[in-house]
């Protein structure tokens, strides 16, 4: 056998003894990501749980086992009732928030914000916070601070106080609106700021993001907190490659690096090798072992004939 053939034989045997080294590491996961939570379709950057979607979103959003998409902050856990990808917006429902049909004492609301983890969410400008059952000594009524919208806000207060639900906060329908305030602070309610009802000396709050085409009928108003996320969390080439293979874009590791989460509960650094079916870590190891043993056998058999 020539020297060239010996080198070629050695090279081929090496590939068989050390197979699949170029294949990215595939690590089994506990559970998997889903593309729906209840009736809400989930697309990147949203995800169904930790490790799914963008890490900045995963800190706030998860899908419960009962199929409810939740948004969590330090002030509470809220239900995401609708999600619109075309406008990058979604609506939160606070179970303790007052509406026309039902009013009750509310908690506070805030969006988390700190130096280590800036929230990607902000409250929509058209969102209107209405403070109800406030003390007449509340700071919101201080004329020097000008915290209430005294123009169109007065009509909103009249509408809310015309609701039968006001009895839930100790008022009667059509009571004077002197204890109501459409909150309009110099710094908008949003990231790092919020409604602190005890400090504001108010019993409850409501949030209105639309009037349902009829500003005169509060029963048709759209109650909820409308949030917007910025469009910097787009689907890049790696994520598109993952989704094209049937996987979900996610992250893994302490550095929260990109991972393609496959439908069989396995993640990859690249894709799912065709509609969600990937080599699991167990089968990859078996294939490597089998090829390595075969490579060694092939190498020594060929050596006998040299």
Short mmCIF file of C-alpha atoms in Angstrom, two decimals:
data_model
loop_
_atom_site.label_atom_id
_atom_site.label_comp_id
_atom_site.label_asym_id
_atom_site.label_seq_id
_atom_site.Cartn_x
_atom_site.Cartn_y
_atom_site.Cartn_z
CA UNK A 1 0.00 0.00 0.00
CA UNK A 2 1.36 3.39 -0.98
CA UNK A 3 2.08 6.13 1.54
CA UNK A 4 -0.83 8.18 0.16
CA UNK A 5 -3.27 5.30 0.60
CA UNK A 6 -2.09 4.76 4.19
CA UNK A 7 -2.71 8.43 4.99
CA UNK A 8 -6.14 8.27 3.38
CA UNK A 9 -6.99 5.09 5.31
CA UNK A 10 -5.91 6.70 8.57
CA UNK A 11 -8.01 9.82 7.88
CA UNK A 12 -11.15 7.80 7.08
CA UNK A 13 -10.68 5.64 10.17
CA UNK A 14 -10.29 8.77 12.33
CA UNK A 15 -13.63 10.11 11.09
CA UNK A 16 -15.33 6.85 12.03
CA UNK A 17 -13.70 6.66 15.45
CA UNK A 18 -14.61 10.32 16.22
CA UNK A 19 -18.00 10.79 14.52
CA UNK A 20 -20.54 13.63 14.63
CA UNK A 21 -18.18 16.07 16.30
CA UNK A 22 -19.46 18.79 14.00
CA UNK A 23 -23.06 18.20 15.09
CA UNK A 24 -24.09 20.76 17.70
CA UNK A 25 -24.68 19.58 21.23
CA UNK A 26 -28.27 18.63 21.89
CA UNK A 27 -29.45 18.68 25.48
CA UNK A 28 -32.73 17.14 26.66
CA UNK A 29 -35.10 19.54 28.45
CA UNK A 30 -37.79 18.95 31.04
CA UNK A 31 -40.97 19.74 29.15
CA UNK A 32 -41.23 21.85 26.03
CA UNK A 33 -42.55 25.12 24.64
CA UNK A 34 -46.02 25.49 23.15
CA UNK A 35 -47.44 27.73 20.42
CA UNK A 36 -50.74 28.40 22.21
CA UNK A 37 -51.87 29.28 25.71
CA UNK A 38 -55.59 28.77 25.96
CA UNK A 39 -57.01 30.66 22.98
CA UNK A 40 -53.98 32.95 22.59
CA UNK A 41 -51.44 32.12 19.88
CA UNK A 42 -47.85 32.52 21.07
CA UNK A 43 -45.18 33.88 18.76
CA UNK A 44 -41.67 35.15 19.45
CA UNK A 45 -40.78 37.12 21.55
CA UNK A 46 -43.57 35.64 23.70
CA UNK A 47 -43.17 32.16 25.16
CA UNK A 48 -45.13 29.69 27.25
CA UNK A 49 -42.62 29.47 30.10
CA UNK A 50 -39.03 29.85 31.22
CA UNK A 51 -36.63 29.11 28.38
CA UNK A 52 -39.25 29.90 25.74
CA UNK A 53 -39.36 33.15 23.76
CA UNK A 54 -37.07 36.07 24.56
CA UNK A 55 -35.48 36.05 28.05
CA UNK A 56 -36.61 39.65 28.69
CA UNK A 57 -40.23 38.52 28.18
CA UNK A 58 -39.89 35.21 30.00
CA UNK A 59 -39.22 37.02 33.30
CA UNK A 60 -42.74 38.46 33.20
CA UNK A 61 -44.86 36.06 31.17
CA UNK A 62 -45.84 32.40 31.54
CA UNK A 63 -48.66 30.07 30.61
CA UNK A 64 -50.31 28.27 33.53
CA UNK A 65 -51.20 24.57 33.42
CA UNK A 66 -54.85 25.62 33.06
CA UNK A 67 -54.06 27.60 29.89
CA UNK A 68 -54.05 31.15 31.26
CA UNK A 69 -51.37 33.54 29.98
CA UNK A 70 -50.12 35.57 32.94
CA UNK A 71 -48.08 38.73 33.37
CA UNK A 72 -46.31 39.16 36.71
CA UNK A 73 -44.91 42.26 38.39
CA UNK A 74 -44.10 43.14 41.98
CA UNK A 75 -47.63 44.53 42.38
CA UNK A 76 -49.42 41.34 41.35
CA UNK A 77 -50.24 38.72 38.74
CA UNK A 78 -52.47 39.75 35.84
CA UNK A 79 -54.18 37.88 33.02
CA UNK A 80 -53.28 38.71 29.42
CA UNK A 81 -56.73 38.82 27.82
CA UNK A 82 -55.67 39.71 24.27
CA UNK A 83 -52.49 39.96 22.23
CA UNK A 84 -52.02 41.82 18.93
CA UNK A 85 -48.73 41.16 17.11
CA UNK A 86 -49.51 43.65 14.34
CA UNK A 87 -49.43 46.57 16.80
CA UNK A 88 -47.06 45.04 19.41
CA UNK A 89 -49.73 45.46 22.09
CA UNK A 90 -51.52 43.33 24.66
CA UNK A 91 -54.15 43.94 27.32
CA UNK A 92 -53.93 43.01 31.02
CA UNK A 93 -56.91 42.27 33.23
CA UNK A 94 -56.56 43.06 36.93
CA UNK A 95 -59.07 40.97 38.95
CA UNK A 96 -59.25 43.74 41.58
CA UNK A 97 -59.66 46.61 39.14
CA UNK A 98 -63.04 48.38 39.06
CA UNK A 99 -65.28 48.40 35.99
CA UNK A 100 -68.74 49.85 35.43
CA UNK A 101 -70.45 46.59 36.36
CA UNK A 102 -68.30 45.82 39.41
CA UNK A 103 -66.28 48.07 41.72
CA UNK A 104 -64.21 47.07 44.71
CA UNK A 105 -61.20 48.16 46.71
CA UNK A 106 -58.14 47.76 44.50
CA UNK A 107 -54.48 47.15 45.04
CA UNK A 108 -51.69 49.18 43.47
CA UNK A 109 -50.26 48.70 39.99
CA UNK A 110 -46.73 49.14 38.71
CA UNK A 111 -44.42 47.85 36.00
CA UNK A 112 -41.15 46.46 37.31
CA UNK A 113 -38.04 48.44 36.51
CA UNK A 114 -34.50 48.27 37.83
CA UNK A 115 -30.97 48.87 36.60
CA UNK A 116 -30.22 45.19 35.99
CA UNK A 117 -33.33 44.31 33.99
CA UNK A 118 -35.14 47.00 32.02
CA UNK A 119 -38.65 45.97 31.17
CA UNK A 120 -39.44 45.97 27.44
CA UNK A 121 -43.02 47.09 28.17
CA UNK A 122 -44.66 50.49 28.41
CA UNK A 123 -48.24 51.62 28.99
CA UNK A 124 -50.07 52.89 25.91
CA UNK A 125 -50.63 56.63 25.82
CA UNK A 126 -54.37 56.28 25.25
CA UNK A 127 -54.67 54.18 28.41
CA UNK A 128 -56.59 56.17 31.03
CA UNK A 129 -56.29 55.53 34.77
CA UNK A 130 -59.29 56.61 36.84
CA UNK A 131 -58.93 56.94 40.62
CA UNK A 132 -62.17 56.29 42.49
CA UNK A 133 -63.35 57.00 46.03
CA UNK A 134 -60.43 59.28 46.86
CA UNK A 135 -60.18 61.35 50.02
CA UNK A 136 -60.75 65.05 49.47
CA UNK A 137 -57.38 65.59 51.18
CA UNK A 138 -55.59 63.41 48.61
CA UNK A 139 -52.57 64.93 46.90
CA UNK A 140 -54.23 64.33 43.53
CA UNK A 141 -56.59 67.23 44.26
CA UNK A 142 -53.79 69.66 45.13
CA UNK A 143 -54.17 72.46 42.54
CA UNK A 144 -50.45 73.15 42.71
CA UNK A 145 -49.63 69.64 41.47
CA UNK A 146 -52.30 69.45 38.76
CA UNK A 147 -52.52 65.62 38.78
CA UNK A 148 -56.08 65.28 37.47
CA UNK A 149 -57.45 65.84 33.98
CA UNK A 150 -60.14 68.44 34.59
CA UNK A 151 -61.32 68.57 30.96
CA UNK A 152 -62.58 65.39 29.29
CA UNK A 153 -61.64 63.57 32.49
CA UNK A 154 -64.72 65.04 34.19
CA UNK A 155 -66.97 63.27 31.68
CA UNK A 156 -65.20 59.98 32.37
CA UNK A 157 -65.73 60.45 36.12
CA UNK A 158 -69.42 61.20 35.58
CA UNK A 159 -69.73 58.08 33.47
CA UNK A 160 -68.05 55.88 36.11
CA UNK A 161 -70.10 57.35 38.94
CA UNK A 162 -73.33 56.73 37.00
CA UNK A 163 -72.65 52.97 37.18
CA UNK A 164 -74.51 50.81 39.69
CA UNK A 165 -71.16 49.23 40.55
CA UNK A 166 -70.14 52.26 42.64
CA UNK A 167 -72.03 50.77 45.56
CA UNK A 168 -69.10 48.34 45.86
CA UNK A 169 -66.87 51.17 47.09
CA UNK A 170 -69.44 52.74 49.39
CA UNK A 171 -70.94 55.30 46.98
CA UNK A 172 -74.32 55.74 45.35
CA UNK A 173 -74.96 56.08 41.62
CA UNK A 174 -74.61 59.68 40.42
CA UNK A 175 -72.82 60.81 43.57
CA UNK A 176 -70.72 64.00 43.15
CA UNK A 177 -67.51 63.35 41.22
CA UNK A 178 -65.38 65.30 43.72
CA UNK A 179 -63.77 62.03 44.86
CA UNK A 180 -62.88 60.91 41.31
CA UNK A 181 -59.73 61.74 39.38
CA UNK A 182 -58.57 60.85 35.87
CA UNK A 183 -54.92 60.53 36.82
CA UNK A 184 -52.62 62.64 34.65
CA UNK A 185 -49.23 62.92 36.45
CA UNK A 186 -46.21 64.74 34.95
CA UNK A 187 -44.38 61.40 34.70
CA UNK A 188 -46.69 58.86 32.98
CA UNK A 189 -47.58 55.68 34.80
CA UNK A 190 -45.18 53.13 33.39
CA UNK A 191 -41.82 51.47 33.82
CA UNK A 192 -40.58 52.14 37.33
CA UNK A 193 -43.68 54.15 38.24
CA UNK A 194 -47.18 53.15 39.16
CA UNK A 195 -50.35 53.68 41.10
CA UNK A 196 -49.86 53.59 44.84
CA UNK A 197 -53.44 53.81 46.06
CA UNK A 198 -52.70 53.97 49.80
CA UNK A 199 -50.35 56.89 49.25
CA UNK A 200 -52.86 58.56 46.94
CA UNK A 201 -55.65 57.93 49.50
CA UNK A 202 -57.99 56.35 46.95
CA UNK A 203 -60.19 53.26 47.37
CA UNK A 204 -60.01 51.87 43.87
CA UNK A 205 -58.83 52.43 40.33
CA UNK A 206 -60.03 51.64 36.86
CA UNK A 207 -58.15 51.54 33.59
CA UNK A 208 -59.80 52.32 30.26
CA UNK A 209 -58.06 51.75 26.91
CA UNK A 210 -61.06 52.36 24.65
CA UNK A 211 -64.66 53.59 24.69
CA UNK A 212 -66.14 50.94 22.42
CA UNK A 213 -67.45 53.59 20.04
CA UNK A 214 -69.72 55.14 22.67
CA UNK A 215 -68.19 57.54 25.19
CA UNK A 216 -71.61 58.13 26.74
CA UNK A 217 -72.20 54.51 27.79
CA UNK A 218 -69.63 53.24 30.33
CA UNK A 219 -71.03 49.71 30.02
CA UNK A 220 -69.49 49.62 26.53
CA UNK A 221 -66.10 50.94 27.60
CA UNK A 222 -63.07 48.71 27.26
CA UNK A 223 -61.51 48.11 30.67
CA UNK A 224 -57.97 46.83 31.04
CA UNK A 225 -54.36 47.95 30.97
CA UNK A 226 -53.00 48.20 27.45
CA UNK A 227 -49.25 47.62 27.18
CA UNK A 228 -46.90 47.98 24.25
CA UNK A 229 -43.54 46.32 23.67
CA UNK A 230 -40.88 47.87 21.47
CA UNK A 231 -40.14 46.28 18.10
CA UNK A 232 -36.46 45.60 18.78
CA UNK A 233 -37.41 42.02 19.74
CA UNK A 234 -37.79 40.84 16.15
CA UNK A 235 -37.27 37.40 14.61
CA UNK A 236 -33.65 37.27 13.41
CA UNK A 237 -32.12 34.74 10.99
CA UNK A 238 -31.31 32.20 13.74
CA UNK A 239 -34.86 32.31 15.06
CA UNK A 240 -36.35 32.07 11.57
CA UNK A 241 -34.17 29.03 10.83
CA UNK A 242 -35.40 27.45 14.05
CA UNK A 243 -39.08 28.18 13.34
CA UNK A 244 -38.76 26.88 9.77
CA UNK A 245 -37.59 23.55 11.20
CA UNK A 246 -40.65 23.33 13.44
CA UNK A 247 -38.97 24.56 16.63
CA UNK A 248 -39.59 27.39 19.07
CA UNK A 249 -37.10 30.20 19.63
CA UNK A 250 -35.89 30.27 23.21
CA UNK A 251 -32.80 30.47 25.39
CA UNK A 252 -30.71 28.37 27.76
CA UNK A 253 -27.74 28.54 30.10
CA UNK A 254 -26.60 31.16 32.56
CA UNK A 255 -25.83 33.55 29.70
CA UNK A 256 -29.36 33.06 28.26
CA UNK A 257 -27.92 32.28 24.84
CA UNK A 258 -30.17 31.40 21.90
CA UNK A 259 -31.63 27.90 21.80
CA UNK A 260 -34.01 26.24 19.36
CA UNK A 261 -36.57 24.32 21.43
CA UNK A 262 -37.92 21.30 19.58
CA UNK A 263 -41.37 19.80 20.00
CA UNK A 264 -40.00 16.61 21.50
CA UNK A 265 -38.57 18.50 24.49
CA UNK A 266 -35.01 18.79 23.18
CA UNK A 267 -33.06 21.95 22.48
CA UNK A 268 -30.40 22.69 19.91
CA UNK A 269 -28.09 25.57 19.14
CA UNK A 270 -29.25 25.63 15.50
CA UNK A 271 -32.55 23.96 14.50
CA UNK A 272 -34.72 20.86 14.90
CA UNK A 273 -33.66 19.05 11.70
CA UNK A 274 -37.09 19.07 10.11
CA UNK A 275 -40.47 19.81 11.69
CA UNK A 276 -39.57 19.31 15.32
CA UNK A 277 -37.81 15.93 15.23
CA UNK A 278 -34.25 15.98 16.47
CA UNK A 279 -31.67 13.48 17.65
CA UNK A 280 -31.98 13.18 21.39
CA UNK A 281 -28.86 13.13 23.50
CA UNK A 282 -29.38 9.37 24.16
CA UNK A 283 -29.65 8.37 20.51
CA UNK A 284 -26.81 10.65 19.51
CA UNK A 285 -24.59 8.92 22.06
CA UNK A 286 -25.62 5.45 20.79
CA UNK A 287 -24.86 6.40 17.20
CA UNK A 288 -21.48 7.81 18.18
CA UNK A 289 -20.62 4.70 20.17
CA UNK A 290 -21.65 2.34 17.37
CA UNK A 291 -19.69 4.26 14.74
CA UNK A 292 -16.64 4.46 16.98
CA UNK A 293 -16.57 0.69 17.56
CA UNK A 294 -17.11 0.07 13.86
CA UNK A 295 -14.35 2.51 13.00
CA UNK A 296 -11.84 0.75 15.27
CA UNK A 297 -12.78 -2.66 13.81
CA UNK A 298 -12.46 -1.33 10.25
CA UNK A 299 -9.07 0.21 11.02
CA UNK A 300 -7.52 -3.00 12.39
CA UNK A 301 -9.00 -5.17 9.64
CA UNK A 302 -7.41 -2.97 7.02
CA UNK A 303 -4.10 -2.99 8.87
CA UNK A 304 -3.98 -6.80 8.54
CA UNK A 305 -3.88 -6.48 4.78
CA UNK A 306 -1.18 -3.82 4.62
#
